XYZ file of C-alpha atoms in Angstrom:
291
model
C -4.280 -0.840 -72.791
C -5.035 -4.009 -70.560
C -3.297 -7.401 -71.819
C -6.127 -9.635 -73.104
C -4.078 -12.462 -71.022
C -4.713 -10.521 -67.276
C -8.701 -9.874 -68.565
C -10.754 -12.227 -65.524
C -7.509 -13.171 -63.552
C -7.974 -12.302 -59.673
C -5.129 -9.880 -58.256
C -3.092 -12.161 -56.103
C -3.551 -9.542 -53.396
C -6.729 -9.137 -53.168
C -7.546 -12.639 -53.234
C -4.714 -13.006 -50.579
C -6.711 -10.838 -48.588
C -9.762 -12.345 -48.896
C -8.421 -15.638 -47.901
C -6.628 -13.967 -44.920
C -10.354 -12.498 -43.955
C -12.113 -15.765 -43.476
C -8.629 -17.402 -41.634
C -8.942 -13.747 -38.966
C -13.328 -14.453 -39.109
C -12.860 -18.320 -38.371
C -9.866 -16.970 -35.587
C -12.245 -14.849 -33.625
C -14.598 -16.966 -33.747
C -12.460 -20.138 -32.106
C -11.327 -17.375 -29.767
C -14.418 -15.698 -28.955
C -16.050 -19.271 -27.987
C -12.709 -20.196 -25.963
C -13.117 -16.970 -24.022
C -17.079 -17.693 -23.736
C -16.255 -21.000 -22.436
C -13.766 -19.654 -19.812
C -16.105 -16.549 -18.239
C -19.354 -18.460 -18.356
C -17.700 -22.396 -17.122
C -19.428 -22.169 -13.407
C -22.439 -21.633 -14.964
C -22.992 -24.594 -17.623
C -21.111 -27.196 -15.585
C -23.526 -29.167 -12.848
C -20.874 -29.353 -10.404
C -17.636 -27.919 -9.499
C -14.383 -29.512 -10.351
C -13.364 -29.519 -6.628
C -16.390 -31.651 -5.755
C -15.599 -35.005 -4.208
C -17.024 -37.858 -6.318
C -18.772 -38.802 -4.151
C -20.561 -35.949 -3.798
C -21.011 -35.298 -7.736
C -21.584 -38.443 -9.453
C -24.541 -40.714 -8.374
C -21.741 -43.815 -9.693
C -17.961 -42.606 -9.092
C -16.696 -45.633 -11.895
C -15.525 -44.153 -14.846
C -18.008 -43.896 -17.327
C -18.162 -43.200 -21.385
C -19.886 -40.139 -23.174
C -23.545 -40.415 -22.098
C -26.414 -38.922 -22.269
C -25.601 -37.440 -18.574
C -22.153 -37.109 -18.708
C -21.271 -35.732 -22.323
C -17.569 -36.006 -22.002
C -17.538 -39.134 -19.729
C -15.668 -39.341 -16.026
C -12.054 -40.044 -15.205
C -11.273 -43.240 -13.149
C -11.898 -41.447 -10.106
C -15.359 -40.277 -11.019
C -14.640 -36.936 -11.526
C -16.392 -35.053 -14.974
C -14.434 -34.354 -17.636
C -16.816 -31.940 -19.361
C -15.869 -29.905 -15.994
C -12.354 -30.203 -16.089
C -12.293 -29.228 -19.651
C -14.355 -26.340 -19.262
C -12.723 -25.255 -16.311
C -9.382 -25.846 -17.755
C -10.048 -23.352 -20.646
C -10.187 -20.682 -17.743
C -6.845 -21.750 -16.536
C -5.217 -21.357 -20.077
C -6.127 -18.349 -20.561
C -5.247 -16.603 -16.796
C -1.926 -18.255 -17.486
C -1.769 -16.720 -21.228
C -3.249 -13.530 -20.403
C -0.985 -12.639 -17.795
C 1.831 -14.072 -19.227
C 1.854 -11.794 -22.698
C 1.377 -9.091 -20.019
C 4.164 -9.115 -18.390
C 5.841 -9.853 -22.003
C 4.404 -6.083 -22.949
C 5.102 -4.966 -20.120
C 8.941 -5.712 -20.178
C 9.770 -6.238 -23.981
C 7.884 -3.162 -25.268
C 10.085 -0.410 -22.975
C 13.297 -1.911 -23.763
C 12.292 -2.511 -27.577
C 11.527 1.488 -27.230
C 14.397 2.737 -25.138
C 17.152 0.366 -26.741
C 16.671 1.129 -30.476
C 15.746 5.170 -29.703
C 19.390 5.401 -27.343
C 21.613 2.670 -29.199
C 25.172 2.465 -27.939
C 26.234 0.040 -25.176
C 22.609 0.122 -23.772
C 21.323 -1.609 -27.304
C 24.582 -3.985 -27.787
C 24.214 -4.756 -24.097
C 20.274 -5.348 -24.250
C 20.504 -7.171 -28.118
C 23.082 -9.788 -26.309
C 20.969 -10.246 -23.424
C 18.043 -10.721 -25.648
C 19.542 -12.773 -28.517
C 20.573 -15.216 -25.752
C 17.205 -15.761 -24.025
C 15.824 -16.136 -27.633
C 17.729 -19.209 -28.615
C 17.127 -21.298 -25.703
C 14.145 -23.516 -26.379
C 11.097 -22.191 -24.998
C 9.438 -24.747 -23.143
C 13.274 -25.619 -21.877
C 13.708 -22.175 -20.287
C 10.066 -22.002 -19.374
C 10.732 -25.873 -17.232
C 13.783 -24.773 -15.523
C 12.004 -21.563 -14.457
C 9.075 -24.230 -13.127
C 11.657 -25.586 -10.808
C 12.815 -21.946 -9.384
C 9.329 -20.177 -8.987
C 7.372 -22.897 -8.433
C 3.416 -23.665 -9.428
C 0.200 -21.627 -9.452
C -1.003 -19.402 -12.583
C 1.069 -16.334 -11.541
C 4.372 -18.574 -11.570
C 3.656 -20.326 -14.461
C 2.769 -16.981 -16.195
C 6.283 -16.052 -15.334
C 7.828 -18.827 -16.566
C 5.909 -18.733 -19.970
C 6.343 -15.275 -19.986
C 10.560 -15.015 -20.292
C 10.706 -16.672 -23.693
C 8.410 -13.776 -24.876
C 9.775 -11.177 -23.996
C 13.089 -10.765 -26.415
C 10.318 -11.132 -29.365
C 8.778 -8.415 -28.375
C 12.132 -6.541 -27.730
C 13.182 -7.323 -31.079
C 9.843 -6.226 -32.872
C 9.869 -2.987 -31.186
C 13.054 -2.252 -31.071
C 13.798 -2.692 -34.808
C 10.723 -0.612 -35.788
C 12.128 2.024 -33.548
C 15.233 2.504 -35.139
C 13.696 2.852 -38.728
C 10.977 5.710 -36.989
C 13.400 7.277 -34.941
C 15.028 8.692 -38.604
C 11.215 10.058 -39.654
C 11.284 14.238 -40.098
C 8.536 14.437 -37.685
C 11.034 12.757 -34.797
C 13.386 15.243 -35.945
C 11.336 17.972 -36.338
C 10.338 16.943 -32.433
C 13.729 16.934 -30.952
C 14.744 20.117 -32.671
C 11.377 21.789 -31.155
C 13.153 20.901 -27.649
C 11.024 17.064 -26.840
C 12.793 15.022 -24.109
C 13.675 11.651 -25.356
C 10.945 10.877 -22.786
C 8.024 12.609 -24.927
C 9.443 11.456 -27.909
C 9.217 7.696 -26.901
C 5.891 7.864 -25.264
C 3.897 10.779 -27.374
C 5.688 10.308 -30.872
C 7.547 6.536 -30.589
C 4.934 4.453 -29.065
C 1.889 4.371 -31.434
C 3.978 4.045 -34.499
C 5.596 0.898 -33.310
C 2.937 -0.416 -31.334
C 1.164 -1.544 -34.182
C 2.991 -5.128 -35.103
C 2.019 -5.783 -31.111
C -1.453 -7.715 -31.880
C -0.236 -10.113 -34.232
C 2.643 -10.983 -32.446
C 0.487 -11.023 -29.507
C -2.098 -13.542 -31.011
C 0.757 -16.142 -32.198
C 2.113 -15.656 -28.760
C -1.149 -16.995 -26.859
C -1.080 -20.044 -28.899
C 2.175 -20.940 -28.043
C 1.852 -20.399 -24.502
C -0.974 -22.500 -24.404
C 0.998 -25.410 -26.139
C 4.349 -24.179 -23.538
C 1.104 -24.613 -20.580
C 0.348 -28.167 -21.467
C 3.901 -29.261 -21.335
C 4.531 -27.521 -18.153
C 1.183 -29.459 -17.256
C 2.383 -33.096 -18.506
C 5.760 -32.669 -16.372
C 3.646 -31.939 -13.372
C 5.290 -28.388 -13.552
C 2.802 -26.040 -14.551
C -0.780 -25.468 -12.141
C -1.351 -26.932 -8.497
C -2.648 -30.545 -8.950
C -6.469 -29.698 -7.720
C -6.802 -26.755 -10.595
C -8.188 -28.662 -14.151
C -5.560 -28.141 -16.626
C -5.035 -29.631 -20.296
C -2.016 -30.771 -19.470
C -2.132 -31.915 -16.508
C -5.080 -34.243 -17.508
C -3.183 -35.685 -20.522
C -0.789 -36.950 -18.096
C -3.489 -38.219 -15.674
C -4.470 -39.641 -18.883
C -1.496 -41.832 -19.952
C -2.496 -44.464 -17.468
C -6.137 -44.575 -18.298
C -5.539 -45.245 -22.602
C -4.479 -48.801 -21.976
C -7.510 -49.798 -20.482
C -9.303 -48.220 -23.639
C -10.623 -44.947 -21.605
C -9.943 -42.734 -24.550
C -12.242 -40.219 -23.496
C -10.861 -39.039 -20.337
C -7.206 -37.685 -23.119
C -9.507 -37.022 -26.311
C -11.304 -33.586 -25.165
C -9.085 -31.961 -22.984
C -6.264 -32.431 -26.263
C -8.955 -31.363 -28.573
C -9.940 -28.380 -26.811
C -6.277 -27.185 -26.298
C -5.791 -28.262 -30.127
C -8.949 -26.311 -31.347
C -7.518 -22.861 -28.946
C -3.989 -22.943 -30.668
C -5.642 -22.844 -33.518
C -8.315 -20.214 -32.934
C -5.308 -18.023 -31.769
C -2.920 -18.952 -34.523
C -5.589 -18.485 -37.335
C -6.426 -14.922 -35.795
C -2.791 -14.063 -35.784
C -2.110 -15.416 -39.398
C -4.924 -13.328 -40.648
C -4.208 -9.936 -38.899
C -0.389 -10.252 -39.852
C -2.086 -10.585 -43.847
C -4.463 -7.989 -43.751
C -1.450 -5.224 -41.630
C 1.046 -6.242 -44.231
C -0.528 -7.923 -47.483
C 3.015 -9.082 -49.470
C 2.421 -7.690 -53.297
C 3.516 -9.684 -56.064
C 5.333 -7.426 -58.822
């Protein structure tokens, strides 16, 4: 018999879930327009953010949101609409390859250290438990200095931060799967620890990898425009968030607002798009039931 008191009262979970639908819909949606932005930026921008001003504007003084120039111009004439178009391409080369090579490395030796154990895992779980409590945008700095700018370096210096998440993510799910019967049942049919790990291993604990992937681009974005303020992050003729906040800082006084406004808007409206689409996946993988 149902309580008269639960009669028209929602299940927590299923409104949970609901809620955690329109955050992953509103998500892809952010994202999806970021990633529109960056593939299609040549083609609804007049000029190129390389063009002199000279060359671009018919007036190279800085100039306020018009009817020509939605976004206004810097000081130096340049467009900002451009930059901040262009600039979304640049964030997400940096982020894409940089939660590559995070996969790349962290999901192996995630696999190979929880399946083996022993020295390997203790020496790997040090290793990693060190990287992971430096500050992020620390580490990813004092890599700046050693590799250098341009998206591949600043991938790599994004990227190291990453990676011991990953490790840990993967490595923890494999060491509750490796104890399944149908592991077992594997290595007593004769499977190298090689098969096991690639044909039985891998799609059972690649499955957290998404959402951890999704709250990873947002952060790398926000670890890009730091890089970008310090002057650390992309060469200083590629549009960047970050770098143009800092070109920026000079500008504010003089009540040219709009030359920091869009470029921080834009990278604050792609951490969230990324951040919302992670929230919601991790709800809808793993919904937590109330008892």
């Amino acid at each position: 018999m149902v309580s008269k008191s639960r009669i028209g009262q929602k299940n927590p979970v299923s409104f949970r879930l609901s809620v955690s639908r329109v955050l992953l819909a509103l998500g892809f949606l952010l994202t999806l327009f970021f990633v529109t932005v960056a593939i299609f930026a040549p083609i609804w921008t007049s000029w190129g953010w390389l063009a002199s001003p000279t060359e671009s504007l018919s007036n190279p003084i800085h100039q306020p949101p018009n009817a020509e120039y939605w976004f206004g111009t810097t000081r130096q004439g340049y467009d900002v609409l451009s930059r901040t178009l262009f600039g979304t391409r640049a964030a997400l080369q940096v982020v894409v390859v940089a939660t590559a090579i995070s996969l790349v490395v962290g999901v192996p030796l995630g696999m190979i250290s929880g399946y083996l154990g022993g020295r390997l895992d203790r020496a790997l779980l040090f290793l990693m438990d060190t990287i992971y409590t430096l500050p992020g945008l620390l580490l990813s700095v004092t890599l700046a200095f050693v590799v250098g700018r341009g998206v591949f370096n600043a991938a790599i210096a994004v990227s190291i931060s990453y990676i011991p998440q990953y490790y840990r993510v993967v490595r923890n799910h494999t060491t509750s799967v490796k104890t399944e019967l149908f592991i077992e049942a594997a290595r007593a049919m004769g499977a190298t620890p090689t098969r096991v790990l690639s044909r039985y291993l891998f799609f059972n604990v690649i499955q957290s990898v998404p959402v951890l992937f999704t709250l990873n681009a947002a952060d790398a974005i926000l670890i890009l425009g730091g890089l970008g303020f310090l002057g650390l992050g992309l060469p200083e003729n590629v549009p960047e968030w970050g770098y143009a906040l800092r070109q920026a800082l000079d500008a504010l006084p003089t009540g040219i607002w709009w030359t920091a406004f869009f470029p921080g808007l834009a990278m604050t409206l792609m951490v969230s798009g990324f951040s919302l689409l992670g929230e919601g996946l991790s709800e809808i993988f793993d919904p937590r039931e109330e008892i």
